[in-house]
Each structure stands twice: as C-alpha cells, then as structure tokens.
CSV table of C-alpha atoms in Angstrom, one decimal:
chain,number,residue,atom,x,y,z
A,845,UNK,CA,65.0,41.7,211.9
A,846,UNK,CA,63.8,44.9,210.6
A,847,UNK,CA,62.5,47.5,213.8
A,848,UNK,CA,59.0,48.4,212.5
A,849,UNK,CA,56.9,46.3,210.7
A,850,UNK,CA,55.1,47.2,207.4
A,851,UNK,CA,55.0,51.1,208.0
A,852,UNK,CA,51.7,53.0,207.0
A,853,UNK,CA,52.2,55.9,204.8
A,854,UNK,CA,49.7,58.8,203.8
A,855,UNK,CA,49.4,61.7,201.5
A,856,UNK,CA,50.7,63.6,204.2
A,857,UNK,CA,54.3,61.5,204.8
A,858,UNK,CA,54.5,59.8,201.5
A,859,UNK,CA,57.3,62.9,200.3
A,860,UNK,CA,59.2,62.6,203.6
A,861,UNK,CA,58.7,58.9,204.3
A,862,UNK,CA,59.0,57.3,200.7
A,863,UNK,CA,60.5,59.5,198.4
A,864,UNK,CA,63.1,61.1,200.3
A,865,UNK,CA,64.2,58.0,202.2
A,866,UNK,CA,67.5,57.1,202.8
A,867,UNK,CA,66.1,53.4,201.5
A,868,UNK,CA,64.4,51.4,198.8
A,869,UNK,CA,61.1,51.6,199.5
A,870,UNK,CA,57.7,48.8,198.8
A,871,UNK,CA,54.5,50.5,198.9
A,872,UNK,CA,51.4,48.2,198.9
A,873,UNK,CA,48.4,50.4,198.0
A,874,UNK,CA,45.3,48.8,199.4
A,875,UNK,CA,41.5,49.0,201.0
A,876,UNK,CA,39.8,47.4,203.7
A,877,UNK,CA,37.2,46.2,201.5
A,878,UNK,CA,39.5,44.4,198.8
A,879,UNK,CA,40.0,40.6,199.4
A,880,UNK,CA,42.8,40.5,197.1
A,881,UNK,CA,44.6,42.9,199.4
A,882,UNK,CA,43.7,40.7,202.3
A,883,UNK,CA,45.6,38.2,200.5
A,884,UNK,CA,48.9,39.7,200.1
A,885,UNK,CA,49.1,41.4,203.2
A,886,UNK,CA,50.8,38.4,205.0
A,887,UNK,CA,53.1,38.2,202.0
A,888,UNK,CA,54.5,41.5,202.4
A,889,UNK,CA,54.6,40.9,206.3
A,890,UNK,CA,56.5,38.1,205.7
A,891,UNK,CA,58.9,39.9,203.1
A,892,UNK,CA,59.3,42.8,205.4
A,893,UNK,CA,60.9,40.4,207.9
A,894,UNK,CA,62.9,39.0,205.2
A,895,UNK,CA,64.4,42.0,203.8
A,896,UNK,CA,63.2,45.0,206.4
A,897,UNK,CA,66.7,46.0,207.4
A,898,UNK,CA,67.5,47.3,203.5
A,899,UNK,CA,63.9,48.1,202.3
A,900,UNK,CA,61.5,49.8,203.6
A,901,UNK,CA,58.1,48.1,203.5
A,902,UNK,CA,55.1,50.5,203.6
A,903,UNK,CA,51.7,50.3,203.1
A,904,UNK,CA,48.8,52.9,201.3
A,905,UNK,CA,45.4,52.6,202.3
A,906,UNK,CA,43.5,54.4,199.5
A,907,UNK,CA,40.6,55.3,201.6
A,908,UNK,CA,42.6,57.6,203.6
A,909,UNK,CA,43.8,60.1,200.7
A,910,UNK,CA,43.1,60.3,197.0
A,911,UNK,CA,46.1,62.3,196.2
A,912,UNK,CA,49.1,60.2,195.9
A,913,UNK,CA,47.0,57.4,194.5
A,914,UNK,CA,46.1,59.5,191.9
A,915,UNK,CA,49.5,60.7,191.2
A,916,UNK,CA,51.0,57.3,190.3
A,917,UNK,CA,48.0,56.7,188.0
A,918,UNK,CA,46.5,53.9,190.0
A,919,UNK,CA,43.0,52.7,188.8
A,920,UNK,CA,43.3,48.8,190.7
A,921,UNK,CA,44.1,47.4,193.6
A,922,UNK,CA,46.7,45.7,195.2
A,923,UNK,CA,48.7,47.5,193.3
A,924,UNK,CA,52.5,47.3,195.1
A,925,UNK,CA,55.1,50.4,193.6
A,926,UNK,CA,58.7,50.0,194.2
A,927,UNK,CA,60.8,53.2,194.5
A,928,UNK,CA,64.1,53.6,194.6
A,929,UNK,CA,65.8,57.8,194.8
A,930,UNK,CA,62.1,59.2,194.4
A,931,UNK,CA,61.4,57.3,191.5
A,932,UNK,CA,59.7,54.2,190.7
A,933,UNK,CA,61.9,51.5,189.7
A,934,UNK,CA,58.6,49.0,188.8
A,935,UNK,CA,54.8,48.1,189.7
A,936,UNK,CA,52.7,45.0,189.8
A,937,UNK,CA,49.5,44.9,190.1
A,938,UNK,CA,47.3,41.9,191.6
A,939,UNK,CA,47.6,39.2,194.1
A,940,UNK,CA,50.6,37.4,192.9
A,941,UNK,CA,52.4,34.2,194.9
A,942,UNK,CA,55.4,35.4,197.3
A,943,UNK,CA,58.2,33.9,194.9
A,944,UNK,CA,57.1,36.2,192.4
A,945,UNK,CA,57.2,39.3,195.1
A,946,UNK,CA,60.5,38.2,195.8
A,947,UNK,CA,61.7,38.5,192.9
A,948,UNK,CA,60.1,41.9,192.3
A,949,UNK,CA,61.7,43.1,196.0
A,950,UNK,CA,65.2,41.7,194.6
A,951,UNK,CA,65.2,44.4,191.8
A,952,UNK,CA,66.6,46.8,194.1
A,953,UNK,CA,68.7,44.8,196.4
B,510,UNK,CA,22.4,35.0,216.2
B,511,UNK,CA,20.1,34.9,213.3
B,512,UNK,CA,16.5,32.8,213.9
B,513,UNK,CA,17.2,30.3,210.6
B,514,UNK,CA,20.7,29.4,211.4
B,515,UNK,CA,22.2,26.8,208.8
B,516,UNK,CA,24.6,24.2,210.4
B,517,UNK,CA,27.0,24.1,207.3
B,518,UNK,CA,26.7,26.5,204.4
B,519,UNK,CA,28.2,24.9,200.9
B,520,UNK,CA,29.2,27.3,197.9
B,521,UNK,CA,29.3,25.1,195.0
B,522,UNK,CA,27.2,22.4,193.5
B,523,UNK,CA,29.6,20.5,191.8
B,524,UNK,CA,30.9,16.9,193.4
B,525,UNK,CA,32.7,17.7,196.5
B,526,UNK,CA,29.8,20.4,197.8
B,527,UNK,CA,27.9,17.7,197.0
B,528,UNK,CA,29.5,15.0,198.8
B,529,UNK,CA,30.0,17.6,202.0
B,530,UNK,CA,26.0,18.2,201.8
B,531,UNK,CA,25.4,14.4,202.0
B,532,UNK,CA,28.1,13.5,205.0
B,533,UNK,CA,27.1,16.7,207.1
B,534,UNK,CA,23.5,16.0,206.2
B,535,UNK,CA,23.7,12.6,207.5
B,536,UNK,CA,25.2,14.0,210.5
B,537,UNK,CA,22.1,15.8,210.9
B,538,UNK,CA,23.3,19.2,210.5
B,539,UNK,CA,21.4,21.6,208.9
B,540,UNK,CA,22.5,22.2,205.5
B,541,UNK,CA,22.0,24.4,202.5
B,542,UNK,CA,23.7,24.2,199.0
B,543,UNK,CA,24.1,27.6,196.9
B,544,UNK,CA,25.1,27.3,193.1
B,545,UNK,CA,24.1,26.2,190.0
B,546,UNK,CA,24.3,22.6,188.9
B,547,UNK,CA,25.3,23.0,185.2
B,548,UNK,CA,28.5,25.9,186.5
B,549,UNK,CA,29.9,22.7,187.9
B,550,UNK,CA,33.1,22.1,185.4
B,551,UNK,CA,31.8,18.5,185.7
B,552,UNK,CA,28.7,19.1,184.0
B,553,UNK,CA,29.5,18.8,180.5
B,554,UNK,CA,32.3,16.2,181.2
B,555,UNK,CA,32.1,12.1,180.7
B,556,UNK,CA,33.4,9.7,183.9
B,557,UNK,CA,35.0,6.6,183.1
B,558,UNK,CA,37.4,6.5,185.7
B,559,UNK,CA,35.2,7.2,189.0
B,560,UNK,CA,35.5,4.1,190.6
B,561,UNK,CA,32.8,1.8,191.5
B,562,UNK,CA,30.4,3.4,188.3
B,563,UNK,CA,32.0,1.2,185.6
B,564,UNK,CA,29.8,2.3,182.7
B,565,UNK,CA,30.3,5.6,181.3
B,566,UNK,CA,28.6,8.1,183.0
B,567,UNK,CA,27.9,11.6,182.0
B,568,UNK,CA,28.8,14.5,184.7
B,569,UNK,CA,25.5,15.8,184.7
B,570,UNK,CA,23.8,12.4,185.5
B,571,UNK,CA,26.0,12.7,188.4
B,572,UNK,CA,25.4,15.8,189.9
B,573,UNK,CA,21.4,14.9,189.3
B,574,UNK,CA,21.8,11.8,191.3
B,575,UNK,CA,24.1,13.8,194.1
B,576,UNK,CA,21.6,16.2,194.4
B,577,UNK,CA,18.4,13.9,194.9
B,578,UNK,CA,20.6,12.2,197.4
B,579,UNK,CA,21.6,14.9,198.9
B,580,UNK,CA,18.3,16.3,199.0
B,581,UNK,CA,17.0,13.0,200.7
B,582,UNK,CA,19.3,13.2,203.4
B,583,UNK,CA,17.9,16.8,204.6
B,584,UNK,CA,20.1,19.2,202.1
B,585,UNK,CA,18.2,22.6,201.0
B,586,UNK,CA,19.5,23.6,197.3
B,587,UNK,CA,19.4,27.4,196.6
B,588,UNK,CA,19.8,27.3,192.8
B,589,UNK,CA,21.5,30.7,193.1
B,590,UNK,CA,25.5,32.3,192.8
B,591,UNK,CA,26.9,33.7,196.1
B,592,UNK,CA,28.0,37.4,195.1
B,593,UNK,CA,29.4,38.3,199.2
B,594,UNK,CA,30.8,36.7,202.1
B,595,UNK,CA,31.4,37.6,205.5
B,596,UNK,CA,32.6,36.4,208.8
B,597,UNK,CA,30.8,37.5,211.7
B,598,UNK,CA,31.4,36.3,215.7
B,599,UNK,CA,30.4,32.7,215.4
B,600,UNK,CA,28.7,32.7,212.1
B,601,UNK,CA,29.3,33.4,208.9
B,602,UNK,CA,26.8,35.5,206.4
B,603,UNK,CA,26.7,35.2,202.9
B,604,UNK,CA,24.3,37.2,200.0
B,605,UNK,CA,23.1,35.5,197.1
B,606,UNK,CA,22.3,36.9,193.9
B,607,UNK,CA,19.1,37.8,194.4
B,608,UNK,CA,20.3,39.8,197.7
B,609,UNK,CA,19.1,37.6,200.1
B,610,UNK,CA,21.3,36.8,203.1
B,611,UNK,CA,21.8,33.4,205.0
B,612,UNK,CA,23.8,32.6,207.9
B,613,UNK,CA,25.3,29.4,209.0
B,614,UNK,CA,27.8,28.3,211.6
B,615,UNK,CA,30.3,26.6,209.0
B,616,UNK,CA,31.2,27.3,205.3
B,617,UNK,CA,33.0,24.5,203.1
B,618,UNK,CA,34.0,26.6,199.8
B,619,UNK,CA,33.8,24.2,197.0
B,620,UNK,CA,33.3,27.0,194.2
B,621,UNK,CA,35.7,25.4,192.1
B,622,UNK,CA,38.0,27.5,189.8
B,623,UNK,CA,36.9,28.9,186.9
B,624,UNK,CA,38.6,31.1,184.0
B,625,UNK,CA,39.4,34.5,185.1
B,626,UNK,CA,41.1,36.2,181.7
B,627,UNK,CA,39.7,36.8,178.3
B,628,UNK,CA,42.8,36.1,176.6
B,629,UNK,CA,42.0,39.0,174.0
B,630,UNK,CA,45.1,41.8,172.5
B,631,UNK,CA,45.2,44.5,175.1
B,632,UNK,CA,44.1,42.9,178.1
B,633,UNK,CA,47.5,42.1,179.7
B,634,UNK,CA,49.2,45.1,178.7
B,635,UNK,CA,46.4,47.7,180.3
B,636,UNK,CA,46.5,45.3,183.7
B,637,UNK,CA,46.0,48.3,186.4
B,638,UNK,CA,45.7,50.8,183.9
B,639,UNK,CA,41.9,50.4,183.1
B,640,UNK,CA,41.8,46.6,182.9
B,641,UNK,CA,40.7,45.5,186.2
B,642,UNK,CA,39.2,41.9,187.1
B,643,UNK,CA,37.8,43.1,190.7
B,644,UNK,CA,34.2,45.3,190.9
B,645,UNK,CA,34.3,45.7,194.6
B,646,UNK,CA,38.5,46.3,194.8
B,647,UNK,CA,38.7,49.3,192.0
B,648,UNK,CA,35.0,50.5,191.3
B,649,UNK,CA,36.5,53.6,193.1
B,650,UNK,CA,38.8,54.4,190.6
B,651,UNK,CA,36.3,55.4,188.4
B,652,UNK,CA,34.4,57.8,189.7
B,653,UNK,CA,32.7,59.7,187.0
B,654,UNK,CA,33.8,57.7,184.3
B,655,UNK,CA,33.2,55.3,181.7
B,656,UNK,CA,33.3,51.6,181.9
B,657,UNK,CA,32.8,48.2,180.3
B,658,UNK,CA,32.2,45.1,182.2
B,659,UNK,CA,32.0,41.5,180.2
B,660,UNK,CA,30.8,38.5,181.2
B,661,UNK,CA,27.9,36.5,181.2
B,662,UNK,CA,27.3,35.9,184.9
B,663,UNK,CA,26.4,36.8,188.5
B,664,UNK,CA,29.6,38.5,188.7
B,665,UNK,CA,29.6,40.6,185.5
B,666,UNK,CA,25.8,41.8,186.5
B,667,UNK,CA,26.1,42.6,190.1
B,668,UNK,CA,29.1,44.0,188.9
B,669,UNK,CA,28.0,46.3,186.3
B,670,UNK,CA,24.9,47.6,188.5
B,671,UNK,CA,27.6,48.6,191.9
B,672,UNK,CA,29.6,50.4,189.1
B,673,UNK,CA,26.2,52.7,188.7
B,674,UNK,CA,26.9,54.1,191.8
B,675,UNK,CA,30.6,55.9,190.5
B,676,UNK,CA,31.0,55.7,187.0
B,677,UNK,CA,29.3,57.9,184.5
B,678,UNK,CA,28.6,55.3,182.3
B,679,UNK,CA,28.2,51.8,182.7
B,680,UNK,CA,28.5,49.1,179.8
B,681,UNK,CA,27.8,45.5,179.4
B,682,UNK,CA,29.1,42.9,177.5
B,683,UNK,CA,27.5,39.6,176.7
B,684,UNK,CA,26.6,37.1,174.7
B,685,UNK,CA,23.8,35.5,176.8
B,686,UNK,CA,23.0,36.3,180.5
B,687,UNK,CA,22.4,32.6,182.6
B,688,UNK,CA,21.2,34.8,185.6
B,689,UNK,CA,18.6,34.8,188.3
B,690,UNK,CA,14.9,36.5,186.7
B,691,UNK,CA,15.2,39.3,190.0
B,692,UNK,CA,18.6,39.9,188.6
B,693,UNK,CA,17.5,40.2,185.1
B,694,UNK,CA,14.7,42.5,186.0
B,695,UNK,CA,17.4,44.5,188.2
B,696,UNK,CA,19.8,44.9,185.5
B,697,UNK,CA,16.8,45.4,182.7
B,698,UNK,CA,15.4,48.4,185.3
B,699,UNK,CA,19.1,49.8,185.9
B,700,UNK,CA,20.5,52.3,183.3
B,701,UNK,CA,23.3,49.8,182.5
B,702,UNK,CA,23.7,49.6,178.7
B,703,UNK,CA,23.7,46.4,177.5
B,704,UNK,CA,25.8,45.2,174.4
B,705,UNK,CA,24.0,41.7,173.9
B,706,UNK,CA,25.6,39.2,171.4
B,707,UNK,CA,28.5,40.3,171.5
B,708,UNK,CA,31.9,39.6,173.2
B,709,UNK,CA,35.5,41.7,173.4
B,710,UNK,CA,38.0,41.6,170.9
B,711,UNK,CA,40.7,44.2,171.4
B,712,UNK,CA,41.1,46.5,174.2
B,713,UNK,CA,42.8,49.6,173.1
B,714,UNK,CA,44.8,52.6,174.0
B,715,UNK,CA,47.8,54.6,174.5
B,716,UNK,CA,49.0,54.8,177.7
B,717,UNK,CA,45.6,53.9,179.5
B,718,UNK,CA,42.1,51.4,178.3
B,719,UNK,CA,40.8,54.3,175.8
B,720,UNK,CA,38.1,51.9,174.3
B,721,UNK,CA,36.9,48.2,173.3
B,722,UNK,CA,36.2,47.5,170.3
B,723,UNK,CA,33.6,44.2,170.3
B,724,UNK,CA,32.8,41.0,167.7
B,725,UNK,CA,29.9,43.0,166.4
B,726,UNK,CA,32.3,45.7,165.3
B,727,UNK,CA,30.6,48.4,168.0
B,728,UNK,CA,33.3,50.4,169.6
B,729,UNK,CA,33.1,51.5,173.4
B,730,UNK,CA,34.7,54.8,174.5
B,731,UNK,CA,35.6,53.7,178.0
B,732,UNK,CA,38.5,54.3,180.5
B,733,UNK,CA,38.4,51.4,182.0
B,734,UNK,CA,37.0,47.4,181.1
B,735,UNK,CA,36.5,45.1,184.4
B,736,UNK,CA,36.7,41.7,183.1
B,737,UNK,CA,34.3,39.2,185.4
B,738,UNK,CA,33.7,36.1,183.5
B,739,UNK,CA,31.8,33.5,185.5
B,740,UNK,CA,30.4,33.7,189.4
B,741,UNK,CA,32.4,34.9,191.9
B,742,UNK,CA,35.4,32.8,192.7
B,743,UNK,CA,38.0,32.0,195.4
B,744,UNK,CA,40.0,35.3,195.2
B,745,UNK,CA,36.6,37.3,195.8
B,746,UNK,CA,34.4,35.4,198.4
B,747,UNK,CA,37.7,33.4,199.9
B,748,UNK,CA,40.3,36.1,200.6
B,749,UNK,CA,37.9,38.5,202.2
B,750,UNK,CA,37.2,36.4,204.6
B,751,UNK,CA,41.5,36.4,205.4
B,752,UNK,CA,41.7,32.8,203.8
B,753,UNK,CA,45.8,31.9,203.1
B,754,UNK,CA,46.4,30.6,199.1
B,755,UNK,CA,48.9,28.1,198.6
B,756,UNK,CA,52.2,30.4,198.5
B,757,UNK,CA,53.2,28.7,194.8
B,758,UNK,CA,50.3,30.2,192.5
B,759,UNK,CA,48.4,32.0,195.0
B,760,UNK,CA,45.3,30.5,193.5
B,761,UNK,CA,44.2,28.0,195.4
B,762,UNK,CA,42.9,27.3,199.3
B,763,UNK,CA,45.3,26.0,201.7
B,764,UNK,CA,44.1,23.4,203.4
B,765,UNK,CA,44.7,20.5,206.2
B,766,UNK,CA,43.8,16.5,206.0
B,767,UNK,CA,40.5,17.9,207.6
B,768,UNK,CA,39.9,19.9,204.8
B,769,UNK,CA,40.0,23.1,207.6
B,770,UNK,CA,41.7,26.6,206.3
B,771,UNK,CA,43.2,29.1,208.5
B,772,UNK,CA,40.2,30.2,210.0
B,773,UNK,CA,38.2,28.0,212.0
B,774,UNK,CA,34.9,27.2,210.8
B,775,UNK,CA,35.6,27.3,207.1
B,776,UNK,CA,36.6,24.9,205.2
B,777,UNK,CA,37.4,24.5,201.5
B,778,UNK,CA,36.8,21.0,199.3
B,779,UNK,CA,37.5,20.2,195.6
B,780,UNK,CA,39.4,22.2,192.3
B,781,UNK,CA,39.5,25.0,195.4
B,782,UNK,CA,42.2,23.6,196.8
B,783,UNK,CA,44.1,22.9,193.6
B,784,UNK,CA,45.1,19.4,191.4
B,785,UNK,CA,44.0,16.8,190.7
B,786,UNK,CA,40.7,17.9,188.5
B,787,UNK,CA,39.3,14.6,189.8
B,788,UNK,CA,35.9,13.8,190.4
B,789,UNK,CA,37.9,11.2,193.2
B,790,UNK,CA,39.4,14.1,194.8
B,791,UNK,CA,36.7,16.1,195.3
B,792,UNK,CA,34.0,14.0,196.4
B,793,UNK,CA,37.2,12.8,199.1
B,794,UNK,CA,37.8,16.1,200.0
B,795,UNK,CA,34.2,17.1,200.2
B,796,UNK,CA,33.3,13.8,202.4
B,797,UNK,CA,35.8,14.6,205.3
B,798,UNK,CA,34.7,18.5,204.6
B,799,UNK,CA,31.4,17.7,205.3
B,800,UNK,CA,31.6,15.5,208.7
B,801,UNK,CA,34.0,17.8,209.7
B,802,UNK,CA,31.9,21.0,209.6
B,803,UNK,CA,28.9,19.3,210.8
B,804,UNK,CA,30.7,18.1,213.9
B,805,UNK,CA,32.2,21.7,214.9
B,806,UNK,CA,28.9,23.3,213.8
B,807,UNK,CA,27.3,21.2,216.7
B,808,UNK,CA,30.0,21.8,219.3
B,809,UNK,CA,29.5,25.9,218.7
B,810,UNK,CA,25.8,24.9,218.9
B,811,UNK,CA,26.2,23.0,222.2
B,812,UNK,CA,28.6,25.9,223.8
C-alpha cells in the first residue's frame, strides 16, 4: 500500500513534486465542476492503491493555477499526463474505463 | 425544503421513465416526467417482440399510450430536456431548458444513451486539443477565443450561449434546432452566430483545431469545436451527481436488482444501465425503479 493517497499538486510544487521526482508520476488535471472528473476520480484512487508504491499518483485542480495547465497545452478536461524524468511519456484525455487506465499506468512500469 | 416538492423526478420519456412514472404514480407519489417523447430511441422503431402486444406496434404508439396512462395515474409531463443536476441534503434539483428548477426527493435517470461523436476526419485526432465534447468541463479553456459548437439540441444551444461568457466568438452548427421557443428566442437574442443547414465535415489543423470547414463549403476559423449532439446524457447530468459507471466501458450506470446506484435516492432504469436495447428491459427496469423510489420518497417524507 502506497503512504499517501492521490497527492495534490499545484503550480507552485508541480517542478519539485512531478518533474523532479525520484518516480513515474500520473497527474489527473481536473475541476470541481466537471462530472467527467467526478467519474474517474475513484479510478485513479483505486489505481493509486494498486500501483502507489512505484508511481506517484497526483492530482491538478485547474481552478487553483492556470500556469502549468497552460504549459502542457491543455484545452479539456479530465485530461490525465504521465511523466516519466521530466517529460511526458503520454496523455489521454476523457473519462475512460479503469482497464484502459491500467494499461496507460503500465507504460511506465 | 422547496414548497412544490416532487416525490420522484424521471429524466427520460422513453419506456422505462415511463413505466417508473406509472408504478410510483400508482404508489401515489408525486411525480413529474422531463423529456421529449419523439428523443426516445424507441420512437421511430417497430415492436414485434414486446410480449403480450402481438400485432405490430409502432414505438411511438407506445410511448402515446404510456404517456396517457401515465398521465391518468397522476404523472405531470414537462415536455422539456434537463440541461443540470444537482444533489442537495435530502433532495435533488434539476434545471430544465427553459431555466426553470424543480426539486424532488428521488431521481430515476432513464435518459437513455444517445450518440456522442460525429464520426467526421479530424475529430479523433484533435481529442483535447480543441475538440472537446463537454461545455461546462473545458468552456474555460477558451477564454478569449474562437469556437464552434454543433448539434441540433438542448445541449449544443445552452452550450453555445455559456461559451458567450469566455470565448470571443461563439459559432453554431445545425441543421435544424428541435428546441424549446424560450430557448430559441434566447439563442435568436444572444450574439451566437448561427451556421443553419449545415453540418461539420473536416476539422482541421496542425498541431491544434485551427478551423472547420462545413457541408455548405463555409469555413470557420476557430481554436476549438465542442461537439454536443443530442440532450444532455449520462456522463453530464449522472457523473456530477458522483454516480459509479460500470468499470468495462465506463458508459453506462451501475446499478442493483432495485434499480438503486451508489447514491441513495437515485436510481437509474433502461439503455442507462447498458444492454439489452429492449423495450422488455426497460419497462422491467423502470417498473421496480419506479415502486422503489416512490417507497423511499415516502419514508424521507415521513422522517
């Protein structure tokens, strides 16, 4: 079991928390007022107790900072980034099932 | 607690919103229908396999009779698309299309499922990069911009008229509007610019949506196209309320053998909750739906 959840991340710690982590990280980018988001949020919970110990599972609440948003060109949400040594290994964008998240987390197992 | 508190509140006038409006109606709960008869996918169709009607019946002969028996038993129809829904301490509130807001005790979702992509060159590839297929989840995005929306419906409309408020320019695609006359009126005295007669055919760019270019051969320079075919769906309406989908397609609501979802109160009835696209099905599910909101509407009422 991974220590701390699905970890959220702002313009302020996405450099030290994300892209200079020791780890894989997920980073759901979300808002309180998007029902898709509502809908994966368990998923990624779930995942993060899956595969917490190697990945780290964060989450981006748009609202809170336009900045980093912005810099990865994001114009819809959920949109959910994996990164891997600063860099993003892929992106999907939409509520999609857990299997295909799975898959998605695997890419950097 | 609102004065005009419905019992059960039913999104979707196809058969199983139907069926629930008879069963909680006979239960003498107090019940309202939202939707519009001929969005029911059952509308256009033939029956020959709906047991105990052994003649072939046409859907919409169907969903006449449900509705006048409905009707009979107590059900109020509101022949209008539900465009919000929310989920406040022992009710929930939902806002038609004409803006007005009703509150009930108990929801049963039976909206159906309804196509959600054009299917045209370009959409798939500019998915998050100025294709988007939620208003309320990205309208942000575009703050001073230019955008499309197509579709023909509730959605597309109310859509089009909340992007006013951060894009630039606001665009809509359509071949013919089947919307409320307050809406039309809305939209008509709104600075939306409507393409009528006309549909998308290619969405275009480089990296990002650059422009659409339509079937009447007009070309849009936009940065971003929000695709909203049809009235709001399950995705919209359902998943902000925290509904759980079913964890293989994510498209459809979980439910129990009561017809209950994860959140008590709300229940879901028909296509919603995924195959068979039966007429048998639905009206089953919509049946135990029904009695089964109508019976917890009354214990909240009696608490």
């Amino acid at each position: 079991m991974a220590e701390q959840g699905v970890l959220d991340v702002t313009d302020s710690n996405f450099e030290s928390d994300i892209i200079k982590a020791d780890k894989p990280a997920l980073v759901d980018f979300w808002a309180p007022w998007c029902g898709p988001c509502k809908a994966i949020a368990p998923v990624i919970k779930e995942l993060e107790e899956t595969y917490g110990d190697s990945i780290i599972f964060a989450r981006f609440n748009v609202d809170t900072g336009p900045n980093t948003p912005a810099q990865y060109g994001i114009r819809a949400i959920p949109t959910v980034i994996l990164f891997q040594n600063g860099t993003v290994v892929d992106q999907l964008v939409g509520a999609v099932p857990k299997s295909h998240l799975e898959e998605f987390v695997k890419k950097v197992l | 607690m609102p004065a005009d508190l419905y019992d059960v509140a039913i999104i979707g006038r196809g058969p199983a919103g139907l069926q629930a409006a008879i069963h909680a109606a006979g239960k003498k709960a107090k019940v309202v229908v939202f939707g519009k008869l001929e969005k029911s996918s059952l509308y256009r169709a033939h029956v020959a396999n709906f047991c105990c009607f052994e003649k072939v019946m046409t859907g919409k002969e169907l969903l006449e009779g449900g509705t006048k028996q409905a009707e009979s038993f107590g059900a109020v129809f509101i022949e209008q698309d539900i465009i919000e829904t929310k989920s406040e301490t022992d009710c929930f509130t939902v806002v038609t299309e004409n803006g007005q807001t009703y509150s009930s005790r108990t929801l049963i979702l039976t909206m159906g499922i309804s196509r959600k992509k054009l299917r045209v060159k370009g959409e798939k590839e500019f998915v998050g990069r100025g294709v988007s297929y939620c208003v309320d989840c990205d309208a942000n995005f575009y703050k001073g911009m230019d955008v499309a929306v197509v579709g023909n419906e509730s959605a597309a409309v109310t859509g089009a008229i909340t992007l006013l408020r951060y894009a630039k320019q606001v665009h809509l695609v359509c071949r013919k509007l089947t919307i409320t006359d307050l809406l039309y009126d809305q939209l008509n005295n709104s600075d939306v610019k409507i393409s009528r007669k006309a549909w998308v055919k290619e969405i275009i760019g480089s990296n990002e949506v650059e422009e659409v270019l339509l079937t009447t051969g007009e070309t849009l320079k936009v940065n971003g196209i929000f695709i909203e075919l049809g009235a709001k769906g399950a995705m919209e309406l359902a998943a902000n309320l925290g509904v759980v989908f079913d964890a293989e397609t994510f498209s459809f609501i979980e439910t129990n053998k009561w017809q209950e979802t994860n959140i008590p109160g709300l229940y879901a009835a028909g296509d919603i909750t995924g195959q068979p696209w039966q007429i048998a099905k639905a009206v089953g599910e919509g049946c135990v739906a029904g009695m089964e909101a109508a019976v917890y509407a009354r214990k909240l009422a009696d608490s």
